[in-house]
PDB file of C-alpha atoms and ligand atoms in Angstrom:
ATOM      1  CA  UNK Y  86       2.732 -33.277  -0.984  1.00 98.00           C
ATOM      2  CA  UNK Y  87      -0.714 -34.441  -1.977  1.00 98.00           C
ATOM      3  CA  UNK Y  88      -2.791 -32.802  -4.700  1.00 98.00           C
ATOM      4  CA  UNK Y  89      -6.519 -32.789  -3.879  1.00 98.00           C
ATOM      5  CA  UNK Y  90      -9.175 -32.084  -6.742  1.00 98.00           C
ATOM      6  CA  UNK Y  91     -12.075 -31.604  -5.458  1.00 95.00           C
ATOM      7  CA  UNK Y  92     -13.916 -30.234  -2.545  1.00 98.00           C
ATOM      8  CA  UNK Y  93     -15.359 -33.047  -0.493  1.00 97.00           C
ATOM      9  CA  UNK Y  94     -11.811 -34.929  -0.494  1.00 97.00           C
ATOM     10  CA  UNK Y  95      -9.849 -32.262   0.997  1.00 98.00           C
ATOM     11  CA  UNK Y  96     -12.486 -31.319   3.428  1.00 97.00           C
ATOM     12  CA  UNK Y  97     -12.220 -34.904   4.523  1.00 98.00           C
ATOM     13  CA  UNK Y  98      -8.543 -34.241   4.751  1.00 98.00           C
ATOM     14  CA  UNK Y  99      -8.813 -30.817   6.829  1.00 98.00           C
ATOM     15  CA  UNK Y 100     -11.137 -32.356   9.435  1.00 98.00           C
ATOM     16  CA  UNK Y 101      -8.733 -34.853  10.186  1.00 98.00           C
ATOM     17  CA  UNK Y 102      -5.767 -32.433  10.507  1.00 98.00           C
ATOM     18  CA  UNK Y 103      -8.137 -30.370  12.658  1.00 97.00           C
ATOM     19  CA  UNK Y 104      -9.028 -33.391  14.898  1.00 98.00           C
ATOM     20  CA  UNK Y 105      -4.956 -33.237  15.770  1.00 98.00           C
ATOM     21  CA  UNK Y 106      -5.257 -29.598  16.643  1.00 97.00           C
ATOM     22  CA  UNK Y 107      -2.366 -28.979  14.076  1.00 98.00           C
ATOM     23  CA  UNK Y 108      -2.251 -25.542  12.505  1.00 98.00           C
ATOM     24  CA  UNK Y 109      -3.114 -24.561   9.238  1.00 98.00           C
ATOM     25  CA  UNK Y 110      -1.910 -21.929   6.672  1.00 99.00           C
ATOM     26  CA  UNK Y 111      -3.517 -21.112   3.358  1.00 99.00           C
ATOM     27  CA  UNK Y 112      -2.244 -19.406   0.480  1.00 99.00           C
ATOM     28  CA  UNK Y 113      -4.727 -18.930  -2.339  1.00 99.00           C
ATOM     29  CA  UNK Y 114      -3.594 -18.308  -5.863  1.00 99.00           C
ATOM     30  CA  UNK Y 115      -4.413 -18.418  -9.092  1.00 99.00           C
ATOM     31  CA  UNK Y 116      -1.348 -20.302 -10.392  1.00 98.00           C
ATOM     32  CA  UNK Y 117       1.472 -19.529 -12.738  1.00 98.00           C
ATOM     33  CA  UNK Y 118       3.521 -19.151  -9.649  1.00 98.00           C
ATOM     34  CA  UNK Y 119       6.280 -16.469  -9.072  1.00 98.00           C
ATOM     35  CA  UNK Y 120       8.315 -14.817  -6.543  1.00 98.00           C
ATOM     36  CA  UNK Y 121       5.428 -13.337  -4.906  1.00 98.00           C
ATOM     37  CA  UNK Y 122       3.619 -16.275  -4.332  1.00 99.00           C
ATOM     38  CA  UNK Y 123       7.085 -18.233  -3.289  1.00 99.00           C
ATOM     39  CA  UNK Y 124       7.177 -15.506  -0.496  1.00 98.00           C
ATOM     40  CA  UNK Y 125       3.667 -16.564   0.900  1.00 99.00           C
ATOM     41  CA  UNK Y 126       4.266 -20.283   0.678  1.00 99.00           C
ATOM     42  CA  UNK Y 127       7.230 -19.558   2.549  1.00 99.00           C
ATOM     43  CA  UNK Y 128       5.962 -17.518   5.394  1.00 99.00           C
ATOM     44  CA  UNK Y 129       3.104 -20.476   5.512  1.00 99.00           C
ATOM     45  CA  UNK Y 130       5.859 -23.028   5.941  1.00 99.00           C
ATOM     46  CA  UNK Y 131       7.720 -20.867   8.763  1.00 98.00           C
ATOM     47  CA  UNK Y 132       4.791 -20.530  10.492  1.00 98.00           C
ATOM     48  CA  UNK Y 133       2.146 -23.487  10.555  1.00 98.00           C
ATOM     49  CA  UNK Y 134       2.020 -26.903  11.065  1.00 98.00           C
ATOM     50  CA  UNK Y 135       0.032 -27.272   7.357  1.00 98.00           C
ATOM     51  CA  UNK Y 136       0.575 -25.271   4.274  1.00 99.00           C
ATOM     52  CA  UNK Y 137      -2.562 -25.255   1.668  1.00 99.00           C
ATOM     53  CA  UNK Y 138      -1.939 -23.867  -1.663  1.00 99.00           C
ATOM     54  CA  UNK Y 139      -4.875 -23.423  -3.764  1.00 99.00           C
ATOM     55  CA  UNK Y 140      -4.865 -22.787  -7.488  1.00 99.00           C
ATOM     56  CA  UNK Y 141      -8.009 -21.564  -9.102  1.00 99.00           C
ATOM     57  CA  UNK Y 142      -8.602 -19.286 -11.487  1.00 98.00           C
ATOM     58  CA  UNK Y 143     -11.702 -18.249 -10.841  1.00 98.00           C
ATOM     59  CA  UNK Y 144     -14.129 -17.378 -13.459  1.00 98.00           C
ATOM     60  CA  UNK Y 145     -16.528 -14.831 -10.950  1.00 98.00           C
ATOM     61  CA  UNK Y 146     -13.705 -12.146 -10.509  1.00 98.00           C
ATOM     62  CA  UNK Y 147     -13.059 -11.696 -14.361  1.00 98.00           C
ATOM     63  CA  UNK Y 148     -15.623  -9.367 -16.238  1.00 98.00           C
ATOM     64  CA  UNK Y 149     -16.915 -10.173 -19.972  1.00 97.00           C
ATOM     65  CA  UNK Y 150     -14.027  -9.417 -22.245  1.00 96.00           C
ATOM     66  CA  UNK Y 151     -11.471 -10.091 -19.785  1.00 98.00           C
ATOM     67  CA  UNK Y 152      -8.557 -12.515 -19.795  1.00 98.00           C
ATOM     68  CA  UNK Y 153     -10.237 -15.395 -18.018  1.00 98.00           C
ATOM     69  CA  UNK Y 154      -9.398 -17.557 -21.096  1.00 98.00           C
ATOM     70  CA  UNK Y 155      -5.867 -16.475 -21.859  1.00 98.00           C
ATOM     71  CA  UNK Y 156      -4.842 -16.120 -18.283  1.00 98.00           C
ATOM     72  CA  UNK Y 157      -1.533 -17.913 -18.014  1.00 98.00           C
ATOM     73  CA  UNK Y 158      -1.421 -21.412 -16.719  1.00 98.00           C
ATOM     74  CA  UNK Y 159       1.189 -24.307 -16.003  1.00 98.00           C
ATOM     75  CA  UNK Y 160       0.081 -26.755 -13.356  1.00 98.00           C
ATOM     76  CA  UNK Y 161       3.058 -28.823 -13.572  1.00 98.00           C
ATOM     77  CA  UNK Y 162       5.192 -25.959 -13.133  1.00 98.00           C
ATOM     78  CA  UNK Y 163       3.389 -24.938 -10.097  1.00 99.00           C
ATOM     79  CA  UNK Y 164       2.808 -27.778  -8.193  1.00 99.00           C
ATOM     80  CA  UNK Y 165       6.660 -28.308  -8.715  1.00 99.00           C
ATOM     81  CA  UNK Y 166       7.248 -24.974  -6.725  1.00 99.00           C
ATOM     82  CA  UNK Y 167       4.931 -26.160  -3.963  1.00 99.00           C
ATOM     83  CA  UNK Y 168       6.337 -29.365  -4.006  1.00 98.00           C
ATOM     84  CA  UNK Y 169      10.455 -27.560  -3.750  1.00 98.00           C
ATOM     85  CA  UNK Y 170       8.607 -25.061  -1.071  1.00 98.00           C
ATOM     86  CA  UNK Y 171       6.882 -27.546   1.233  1.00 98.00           C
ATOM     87  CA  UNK Y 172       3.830 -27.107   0.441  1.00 99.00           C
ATOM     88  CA  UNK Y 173       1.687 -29.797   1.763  1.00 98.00           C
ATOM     89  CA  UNK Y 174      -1.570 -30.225   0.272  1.00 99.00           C
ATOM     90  CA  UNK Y 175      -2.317 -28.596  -3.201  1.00 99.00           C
ATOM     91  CA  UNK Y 176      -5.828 -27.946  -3.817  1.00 99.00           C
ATOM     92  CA  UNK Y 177      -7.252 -27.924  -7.837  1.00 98.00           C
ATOM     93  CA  UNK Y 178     -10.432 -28.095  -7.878  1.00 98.00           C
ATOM     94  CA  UNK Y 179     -12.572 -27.783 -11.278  1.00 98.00           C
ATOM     95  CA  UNK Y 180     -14.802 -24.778 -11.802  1.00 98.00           C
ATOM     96  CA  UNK Y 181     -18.160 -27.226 -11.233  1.00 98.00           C
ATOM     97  CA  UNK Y 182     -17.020 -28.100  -8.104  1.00 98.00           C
ATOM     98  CA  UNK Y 183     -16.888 -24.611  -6.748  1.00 98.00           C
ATOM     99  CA  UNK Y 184     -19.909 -23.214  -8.462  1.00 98.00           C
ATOM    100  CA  UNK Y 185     -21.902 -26.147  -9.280  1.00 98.00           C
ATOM    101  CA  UNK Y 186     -24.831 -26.342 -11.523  1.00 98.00           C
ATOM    102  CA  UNK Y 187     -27.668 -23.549  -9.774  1.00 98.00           C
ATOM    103  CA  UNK Y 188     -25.046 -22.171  -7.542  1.00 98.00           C
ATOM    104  CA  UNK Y 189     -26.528 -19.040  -6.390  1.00 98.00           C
ATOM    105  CA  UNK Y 190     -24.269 -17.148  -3.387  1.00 98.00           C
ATOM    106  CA  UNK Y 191     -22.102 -14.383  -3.064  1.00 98.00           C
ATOM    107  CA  UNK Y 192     -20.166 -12.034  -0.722  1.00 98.00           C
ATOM    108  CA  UNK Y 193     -20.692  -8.226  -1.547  1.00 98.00           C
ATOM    109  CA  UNK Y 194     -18.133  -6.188   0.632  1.00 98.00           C
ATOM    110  CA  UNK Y 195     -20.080  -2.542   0.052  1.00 98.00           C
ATOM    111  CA  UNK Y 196     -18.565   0.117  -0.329  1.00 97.00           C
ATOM    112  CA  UNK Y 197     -14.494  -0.431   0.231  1.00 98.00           C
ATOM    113  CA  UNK Y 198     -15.014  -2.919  -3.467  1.00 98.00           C
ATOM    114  CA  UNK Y 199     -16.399  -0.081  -5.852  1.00 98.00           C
ATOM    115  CA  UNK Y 200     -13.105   2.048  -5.263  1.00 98.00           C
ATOM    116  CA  UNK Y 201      -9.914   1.941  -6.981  1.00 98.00           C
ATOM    117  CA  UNK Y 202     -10.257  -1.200  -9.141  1.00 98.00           C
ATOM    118  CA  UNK Y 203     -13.825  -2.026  -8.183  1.00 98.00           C
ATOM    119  CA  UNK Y 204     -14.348   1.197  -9.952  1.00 98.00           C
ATOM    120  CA  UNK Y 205     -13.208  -0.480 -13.395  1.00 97.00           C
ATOM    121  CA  UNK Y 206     -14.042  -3.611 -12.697  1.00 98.00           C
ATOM    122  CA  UNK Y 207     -17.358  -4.259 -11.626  1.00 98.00           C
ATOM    123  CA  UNK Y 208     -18.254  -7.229  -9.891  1.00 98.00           C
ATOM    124  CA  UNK Y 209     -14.802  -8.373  -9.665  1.00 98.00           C
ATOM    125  CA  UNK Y 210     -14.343  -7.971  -5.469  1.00 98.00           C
ATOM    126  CA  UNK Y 211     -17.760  -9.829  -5.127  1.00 98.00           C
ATOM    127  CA  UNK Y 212     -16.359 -12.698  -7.190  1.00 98.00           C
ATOM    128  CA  UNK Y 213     -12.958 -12.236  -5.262  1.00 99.00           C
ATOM    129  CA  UNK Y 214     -14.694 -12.680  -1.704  1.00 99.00           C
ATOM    130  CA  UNK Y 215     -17.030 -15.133  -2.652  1.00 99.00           C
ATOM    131  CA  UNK Y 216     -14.549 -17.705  -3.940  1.00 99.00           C
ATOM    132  CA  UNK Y 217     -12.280 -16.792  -0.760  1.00 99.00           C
ATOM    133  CA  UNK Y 218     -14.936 -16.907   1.849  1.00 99.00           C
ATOM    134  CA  UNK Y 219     -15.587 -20.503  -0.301  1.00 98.00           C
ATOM    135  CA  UNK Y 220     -11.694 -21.339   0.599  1.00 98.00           C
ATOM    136  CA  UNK Y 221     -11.669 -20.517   3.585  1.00 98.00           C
ATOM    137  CA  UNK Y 222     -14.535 -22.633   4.420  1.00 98.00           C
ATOM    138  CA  UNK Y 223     -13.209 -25.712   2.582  1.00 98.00           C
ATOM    139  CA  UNK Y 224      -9.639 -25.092   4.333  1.00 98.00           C
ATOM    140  CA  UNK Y 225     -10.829 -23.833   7.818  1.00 98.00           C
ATOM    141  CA  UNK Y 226      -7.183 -22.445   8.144  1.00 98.00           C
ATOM    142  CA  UNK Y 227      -5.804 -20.628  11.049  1.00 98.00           C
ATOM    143  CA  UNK Y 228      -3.998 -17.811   8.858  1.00 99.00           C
ATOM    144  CA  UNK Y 229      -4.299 -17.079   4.990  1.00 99.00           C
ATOM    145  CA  UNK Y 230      -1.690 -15.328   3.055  1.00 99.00           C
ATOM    146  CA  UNK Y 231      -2.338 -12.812   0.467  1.00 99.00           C
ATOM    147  CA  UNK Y 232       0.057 -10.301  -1.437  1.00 98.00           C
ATOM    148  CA  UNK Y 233       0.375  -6.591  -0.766  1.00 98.00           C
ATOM    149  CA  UNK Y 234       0.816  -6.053  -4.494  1.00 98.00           C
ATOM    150  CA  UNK Y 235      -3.090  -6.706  -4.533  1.00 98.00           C
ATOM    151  CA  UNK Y 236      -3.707  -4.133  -1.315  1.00 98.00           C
ATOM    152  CA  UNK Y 237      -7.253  -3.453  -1.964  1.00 98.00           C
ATOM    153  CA  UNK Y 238      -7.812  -7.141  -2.234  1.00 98.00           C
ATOM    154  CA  UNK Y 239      -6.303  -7.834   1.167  1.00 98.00           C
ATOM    155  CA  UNK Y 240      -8.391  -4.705   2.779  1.00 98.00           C
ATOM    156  CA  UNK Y 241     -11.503  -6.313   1.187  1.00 98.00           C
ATOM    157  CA  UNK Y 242     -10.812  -9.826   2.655  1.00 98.00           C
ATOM    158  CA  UNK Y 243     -10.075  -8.369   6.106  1.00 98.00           C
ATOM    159  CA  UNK Y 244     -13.227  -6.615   6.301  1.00 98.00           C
ATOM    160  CA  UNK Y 245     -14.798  -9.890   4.784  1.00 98.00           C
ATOM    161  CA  UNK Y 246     -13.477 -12.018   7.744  1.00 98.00           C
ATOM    162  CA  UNK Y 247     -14.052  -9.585  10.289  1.00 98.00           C
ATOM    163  CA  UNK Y 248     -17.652  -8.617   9.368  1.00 98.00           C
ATOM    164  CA  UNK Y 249     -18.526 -12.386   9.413  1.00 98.00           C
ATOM    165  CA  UNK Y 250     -16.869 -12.904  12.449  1.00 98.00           C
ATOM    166  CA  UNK Y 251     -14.505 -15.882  10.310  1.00 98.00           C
ATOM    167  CA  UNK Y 252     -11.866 -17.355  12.233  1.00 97.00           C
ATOM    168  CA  UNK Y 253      -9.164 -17.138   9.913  1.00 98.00           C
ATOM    169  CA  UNK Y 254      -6.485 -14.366  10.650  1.00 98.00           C
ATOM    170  CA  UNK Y 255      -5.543 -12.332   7.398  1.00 98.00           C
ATOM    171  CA  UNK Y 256      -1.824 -11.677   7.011  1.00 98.00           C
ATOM    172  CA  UNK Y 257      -0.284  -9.231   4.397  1.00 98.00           C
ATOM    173  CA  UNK Y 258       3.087 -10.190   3.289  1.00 98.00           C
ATOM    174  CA  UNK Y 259       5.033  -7.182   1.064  1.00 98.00           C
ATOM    175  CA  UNK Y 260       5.190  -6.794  -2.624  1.00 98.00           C
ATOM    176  CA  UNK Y 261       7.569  -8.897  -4.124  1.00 98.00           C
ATOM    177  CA  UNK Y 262       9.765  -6.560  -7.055  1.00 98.00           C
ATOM    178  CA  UNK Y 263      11.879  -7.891  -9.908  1.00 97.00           C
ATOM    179  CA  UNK Y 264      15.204  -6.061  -9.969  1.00 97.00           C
ATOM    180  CA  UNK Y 265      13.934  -3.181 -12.100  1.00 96.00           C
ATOM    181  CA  UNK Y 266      11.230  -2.622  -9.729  1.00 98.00           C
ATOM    182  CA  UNK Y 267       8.443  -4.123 -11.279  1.00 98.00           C
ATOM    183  CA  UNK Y 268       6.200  -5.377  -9.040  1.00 98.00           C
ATOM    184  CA  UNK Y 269       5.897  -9.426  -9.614  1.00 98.00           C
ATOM    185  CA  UNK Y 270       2.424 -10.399 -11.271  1.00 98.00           C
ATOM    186  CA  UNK Y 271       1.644 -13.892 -13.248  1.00 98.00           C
ATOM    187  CA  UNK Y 272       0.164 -11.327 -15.997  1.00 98.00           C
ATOM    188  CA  UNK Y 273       3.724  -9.814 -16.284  1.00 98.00           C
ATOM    189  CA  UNK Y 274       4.017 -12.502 -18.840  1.00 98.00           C
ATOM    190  CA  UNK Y 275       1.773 -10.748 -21.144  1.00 98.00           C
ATOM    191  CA  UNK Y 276       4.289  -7.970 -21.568  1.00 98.00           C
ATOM    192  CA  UNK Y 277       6.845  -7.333 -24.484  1.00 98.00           C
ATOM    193  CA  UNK Y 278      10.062  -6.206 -23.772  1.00 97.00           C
ATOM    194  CA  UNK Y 279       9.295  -2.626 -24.592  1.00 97.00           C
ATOM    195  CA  UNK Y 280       6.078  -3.017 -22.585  1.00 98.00           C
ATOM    196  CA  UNK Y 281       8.368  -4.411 -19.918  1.00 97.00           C
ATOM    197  CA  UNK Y 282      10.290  -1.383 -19.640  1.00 97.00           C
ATOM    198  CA  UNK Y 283       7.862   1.139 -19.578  1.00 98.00           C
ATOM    199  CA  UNK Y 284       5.708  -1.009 -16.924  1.00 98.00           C
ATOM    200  CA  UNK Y 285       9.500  -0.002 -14.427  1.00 98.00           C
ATOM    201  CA  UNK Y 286       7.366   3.563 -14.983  1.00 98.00           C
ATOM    202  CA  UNK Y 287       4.606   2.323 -12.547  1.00 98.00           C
ATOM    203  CA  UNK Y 288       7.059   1.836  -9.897  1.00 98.00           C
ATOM    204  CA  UNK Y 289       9.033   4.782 -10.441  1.00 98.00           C
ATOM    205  CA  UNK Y 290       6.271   7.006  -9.867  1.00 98.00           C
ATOM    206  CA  UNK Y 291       5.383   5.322  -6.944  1.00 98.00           C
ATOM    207  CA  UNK Y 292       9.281   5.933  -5.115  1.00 98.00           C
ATOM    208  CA  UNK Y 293       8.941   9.627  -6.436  1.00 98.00           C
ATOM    209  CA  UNK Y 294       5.327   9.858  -3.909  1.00 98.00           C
ATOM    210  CA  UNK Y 295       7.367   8.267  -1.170  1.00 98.00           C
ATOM    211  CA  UNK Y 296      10.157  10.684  -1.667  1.00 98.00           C
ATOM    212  CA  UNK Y 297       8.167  13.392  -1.724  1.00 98.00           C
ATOM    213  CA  UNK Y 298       5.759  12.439   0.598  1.00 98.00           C
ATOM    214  CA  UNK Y 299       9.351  12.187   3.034  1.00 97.00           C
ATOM    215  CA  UNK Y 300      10.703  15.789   1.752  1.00 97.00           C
ATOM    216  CA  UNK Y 301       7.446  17.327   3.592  1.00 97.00           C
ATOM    217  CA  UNK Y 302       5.104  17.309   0.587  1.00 98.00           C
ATOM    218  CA  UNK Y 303       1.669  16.604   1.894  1.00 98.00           C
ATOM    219  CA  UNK Y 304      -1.006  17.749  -0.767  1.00 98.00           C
ATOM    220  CA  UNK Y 305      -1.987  14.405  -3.001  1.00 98.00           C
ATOM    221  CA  UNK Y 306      -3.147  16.558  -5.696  1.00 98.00           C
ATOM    222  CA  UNK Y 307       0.052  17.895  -6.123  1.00 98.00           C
ATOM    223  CA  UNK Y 308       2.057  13.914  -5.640  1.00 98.00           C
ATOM    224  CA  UNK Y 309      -0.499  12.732  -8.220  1.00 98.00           C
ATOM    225  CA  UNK Y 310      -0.129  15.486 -10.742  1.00 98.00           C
ATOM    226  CA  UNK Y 311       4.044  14.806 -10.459  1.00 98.00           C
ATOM    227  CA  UNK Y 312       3.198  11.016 -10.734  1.00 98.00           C
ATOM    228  CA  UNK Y 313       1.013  11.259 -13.688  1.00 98.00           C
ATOM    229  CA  UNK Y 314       4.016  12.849 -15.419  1.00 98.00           C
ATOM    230  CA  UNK Y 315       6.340  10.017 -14.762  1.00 98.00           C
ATOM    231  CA  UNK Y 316       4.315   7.629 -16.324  1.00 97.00           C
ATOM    232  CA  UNK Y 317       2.432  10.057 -19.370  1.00 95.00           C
ATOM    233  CA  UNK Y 318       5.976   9.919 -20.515  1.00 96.00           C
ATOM    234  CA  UNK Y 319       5.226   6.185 -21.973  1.00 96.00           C
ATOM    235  CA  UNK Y 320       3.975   6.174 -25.072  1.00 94.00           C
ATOM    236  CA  UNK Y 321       2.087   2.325 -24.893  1.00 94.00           C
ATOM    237  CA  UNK Y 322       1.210   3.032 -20.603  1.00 97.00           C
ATOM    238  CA  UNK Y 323      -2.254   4.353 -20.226  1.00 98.00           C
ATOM    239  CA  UNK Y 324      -3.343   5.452 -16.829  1.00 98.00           C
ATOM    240  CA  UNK Y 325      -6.133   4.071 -14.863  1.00 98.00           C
ATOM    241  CA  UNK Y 326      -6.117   5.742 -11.787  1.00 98.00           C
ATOM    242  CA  UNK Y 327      -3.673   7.134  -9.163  1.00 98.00           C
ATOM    243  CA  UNK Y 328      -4.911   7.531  -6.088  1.00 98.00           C
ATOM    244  CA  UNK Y 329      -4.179   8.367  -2.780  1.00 98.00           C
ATOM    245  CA  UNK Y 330      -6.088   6.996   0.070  1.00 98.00           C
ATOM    246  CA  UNK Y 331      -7.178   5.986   3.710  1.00 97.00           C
ATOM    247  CA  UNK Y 332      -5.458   2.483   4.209  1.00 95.00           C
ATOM    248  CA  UNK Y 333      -8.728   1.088   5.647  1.00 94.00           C
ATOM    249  CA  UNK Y 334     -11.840   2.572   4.093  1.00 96.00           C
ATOM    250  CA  UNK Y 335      -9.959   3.850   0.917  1.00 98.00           C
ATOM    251  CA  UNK Y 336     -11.718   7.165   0.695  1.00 97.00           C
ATOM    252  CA  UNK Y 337      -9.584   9.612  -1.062  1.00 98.00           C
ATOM    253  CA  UNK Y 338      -6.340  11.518   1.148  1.00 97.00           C
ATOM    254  CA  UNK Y 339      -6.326  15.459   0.152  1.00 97.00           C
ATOM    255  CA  UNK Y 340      -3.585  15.734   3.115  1.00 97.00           C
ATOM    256  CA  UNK Y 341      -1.753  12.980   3.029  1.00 96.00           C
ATOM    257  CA  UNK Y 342      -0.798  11.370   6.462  1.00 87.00           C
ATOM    258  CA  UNK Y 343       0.938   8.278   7.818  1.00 87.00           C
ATOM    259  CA  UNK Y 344      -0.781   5.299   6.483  1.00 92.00           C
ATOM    260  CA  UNK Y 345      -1.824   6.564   3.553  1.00 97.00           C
ATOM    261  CA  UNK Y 346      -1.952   4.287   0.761  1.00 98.00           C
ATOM    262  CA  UNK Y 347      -0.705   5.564  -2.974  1.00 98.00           C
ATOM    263  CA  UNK Y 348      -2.100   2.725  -5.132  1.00 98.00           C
ATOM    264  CA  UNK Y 349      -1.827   2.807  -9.406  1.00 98.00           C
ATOM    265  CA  UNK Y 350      -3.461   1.069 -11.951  1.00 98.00           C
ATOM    266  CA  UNK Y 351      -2.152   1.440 -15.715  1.00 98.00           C
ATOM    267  CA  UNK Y 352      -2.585  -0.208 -19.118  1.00 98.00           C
ATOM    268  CA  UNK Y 353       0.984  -1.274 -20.233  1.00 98.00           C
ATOM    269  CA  UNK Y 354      -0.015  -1.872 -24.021  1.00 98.00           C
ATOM    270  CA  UNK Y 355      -3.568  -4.622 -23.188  1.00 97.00           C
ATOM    271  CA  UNK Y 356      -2.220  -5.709 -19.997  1.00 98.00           C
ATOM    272  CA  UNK Y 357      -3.563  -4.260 -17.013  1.00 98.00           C
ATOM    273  CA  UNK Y 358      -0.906  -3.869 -14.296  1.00 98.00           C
ATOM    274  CA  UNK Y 359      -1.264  -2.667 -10.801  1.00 98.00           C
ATOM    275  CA  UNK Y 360       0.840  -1.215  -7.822  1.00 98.00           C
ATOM    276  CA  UNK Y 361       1.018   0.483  -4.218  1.00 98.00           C
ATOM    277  CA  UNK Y 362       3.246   1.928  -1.598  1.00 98.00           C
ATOM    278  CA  UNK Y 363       2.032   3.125   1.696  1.00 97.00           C
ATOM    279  CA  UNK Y 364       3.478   6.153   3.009  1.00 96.00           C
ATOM    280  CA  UNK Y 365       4.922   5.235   6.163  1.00 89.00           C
TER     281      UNK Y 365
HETATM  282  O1  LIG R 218      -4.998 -12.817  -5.825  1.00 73.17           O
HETATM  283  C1  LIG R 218      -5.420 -13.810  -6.450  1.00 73.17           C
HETATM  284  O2  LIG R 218      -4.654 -14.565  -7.067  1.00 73.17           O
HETATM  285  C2  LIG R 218      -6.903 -14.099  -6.478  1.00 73.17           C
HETATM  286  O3  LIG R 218      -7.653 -12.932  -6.515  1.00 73.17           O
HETATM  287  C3  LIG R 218      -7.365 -15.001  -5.325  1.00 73.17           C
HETATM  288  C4  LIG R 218      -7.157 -14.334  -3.978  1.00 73.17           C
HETATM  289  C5  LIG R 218      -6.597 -16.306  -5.356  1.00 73.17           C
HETATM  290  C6  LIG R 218      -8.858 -15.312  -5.477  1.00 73.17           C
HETATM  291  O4  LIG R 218      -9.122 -15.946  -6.667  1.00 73.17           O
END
């Protein structure tokens, strides 16, 4: 496994795997590496001939007063799991190298990114797609790997790819739970014991949709309302939204059909957690 720190190395790199014709898989993260990520680097290894892990955290997607600064990090850990996973290359490149001095260019997906968490964070998807669309160039891969957990991310970068006519193939791999249910995130860290617990809320309310979604019940309003009372029952979780929605444009469901997507965002204590299901 070879780390690679900054852009104009590893794109010598790519270009010679590409003169081979080899395949090449990437999985972007932002580091602190769990069981979700593991899942991606995994597929990636299954599938191509190359696995790229990137770890960035990228300053663009976080909004003023967010946890850019005390967003968990541990390189060594992580490029230990790529190493045990097969990762191949490893790709760390310094914020200056990715937005150097008077850089000026970004991706604005409209529409689809001021929903759901676009809503409450503004600016966030355009600083998602721009450093992605900036990946993907660097990496040319064949297929990139993101999490379902993050399912308006993954919507975003499809429409991204396919409105720029990119060559990369998007693949969705599913959310990755801990035994309780909570959905794996690196910010789980944040979360106290109690928080932990009442963060099992988020995905409890999200089974009782997709139970009553399969025992015939097909008005949102009423799922959401039931929902709402799962998780109002925590005294330190504070609801964000709860929505139910198209799985490709994300406008709002009133009769919910197959494909629809029942996504959550809450406020476990200060940390900001989020979840989905689609009703299948
Ligand atoms: O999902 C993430 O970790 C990030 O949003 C991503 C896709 C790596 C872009 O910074």
């Amino acid at each position: 496994m070879k780390v690679y720190r900054n852009v104009r190395s590893l794109a010598k790199k790519v270009s010679e795997i590409k003169r081979l014709n080899d395949t090449v898989g990437l999985v972007p993260t932002m580091g602190f590496l769990h069981e979700g990520h593991i899942s991606l680097i995994r597929k990636a290894r299954k599938d191509m001939d190359h696995v790229i892990v990137s770890i960035f955290v990228n300053p663009t997607q976080f909004g003023p007063g967010e946890d850019f600064k005390k967003y968990p990090r541990d390189l060594k850990r992580d490029l230990d799991i790529c190493r045990k996973e097969g990762a191949d290359i490893v790709f760390v490149p310094k914020a200056k190298d990715i937005y150097p001095d008077g850089y000026s260019t970004y991706i604005s997906v409209r529409g689809i990114t001021e929903k759901l968490c676009g809503a409450s964070r503004p600016g966030h998807f355009r600083g998602v797609a721009t450093v992605v669309a900036k990946l993907f160039n660097i990496t040319a891969p064949d297929i990139a790997y993101f999490g379902q957990k993050d399912a308006q991310q993954a919507i975003i970068i499809k429409k991204m790819a396919e409105d720029l006519n990119m060559r990369v193939k998007v693949k969705v791999m599913p959310v990755v739970r801990e035994k309780n249910g909570l959905a794996m995130s690196s910010r789980n860290v944040y979360l106290s014991r109690r928080e932990r617990i009442q963060a099992q809320s988020i995905y409890r309310a999200l089974r009782l949709a997709k139970e009553l979604f399969h025992g015939g019940e097909k008005d949102s309003g009423i799922i959401i309302n039931k929902m709402k009372r799962v998780i109002g029952k925590q005294a330190e979780t504070k609801i964000d939204y709860i929505k139910v929605v198209g799985i490709k444009n994300l406008e709002d469901v009133k009769k919910i059909s197959r494909g629809s997507l029942v996504a959550i965002a809450a406020w476990v204590g200060k940390t900001r957690l989020i979840d989905n299901v689609i009703l299948n």
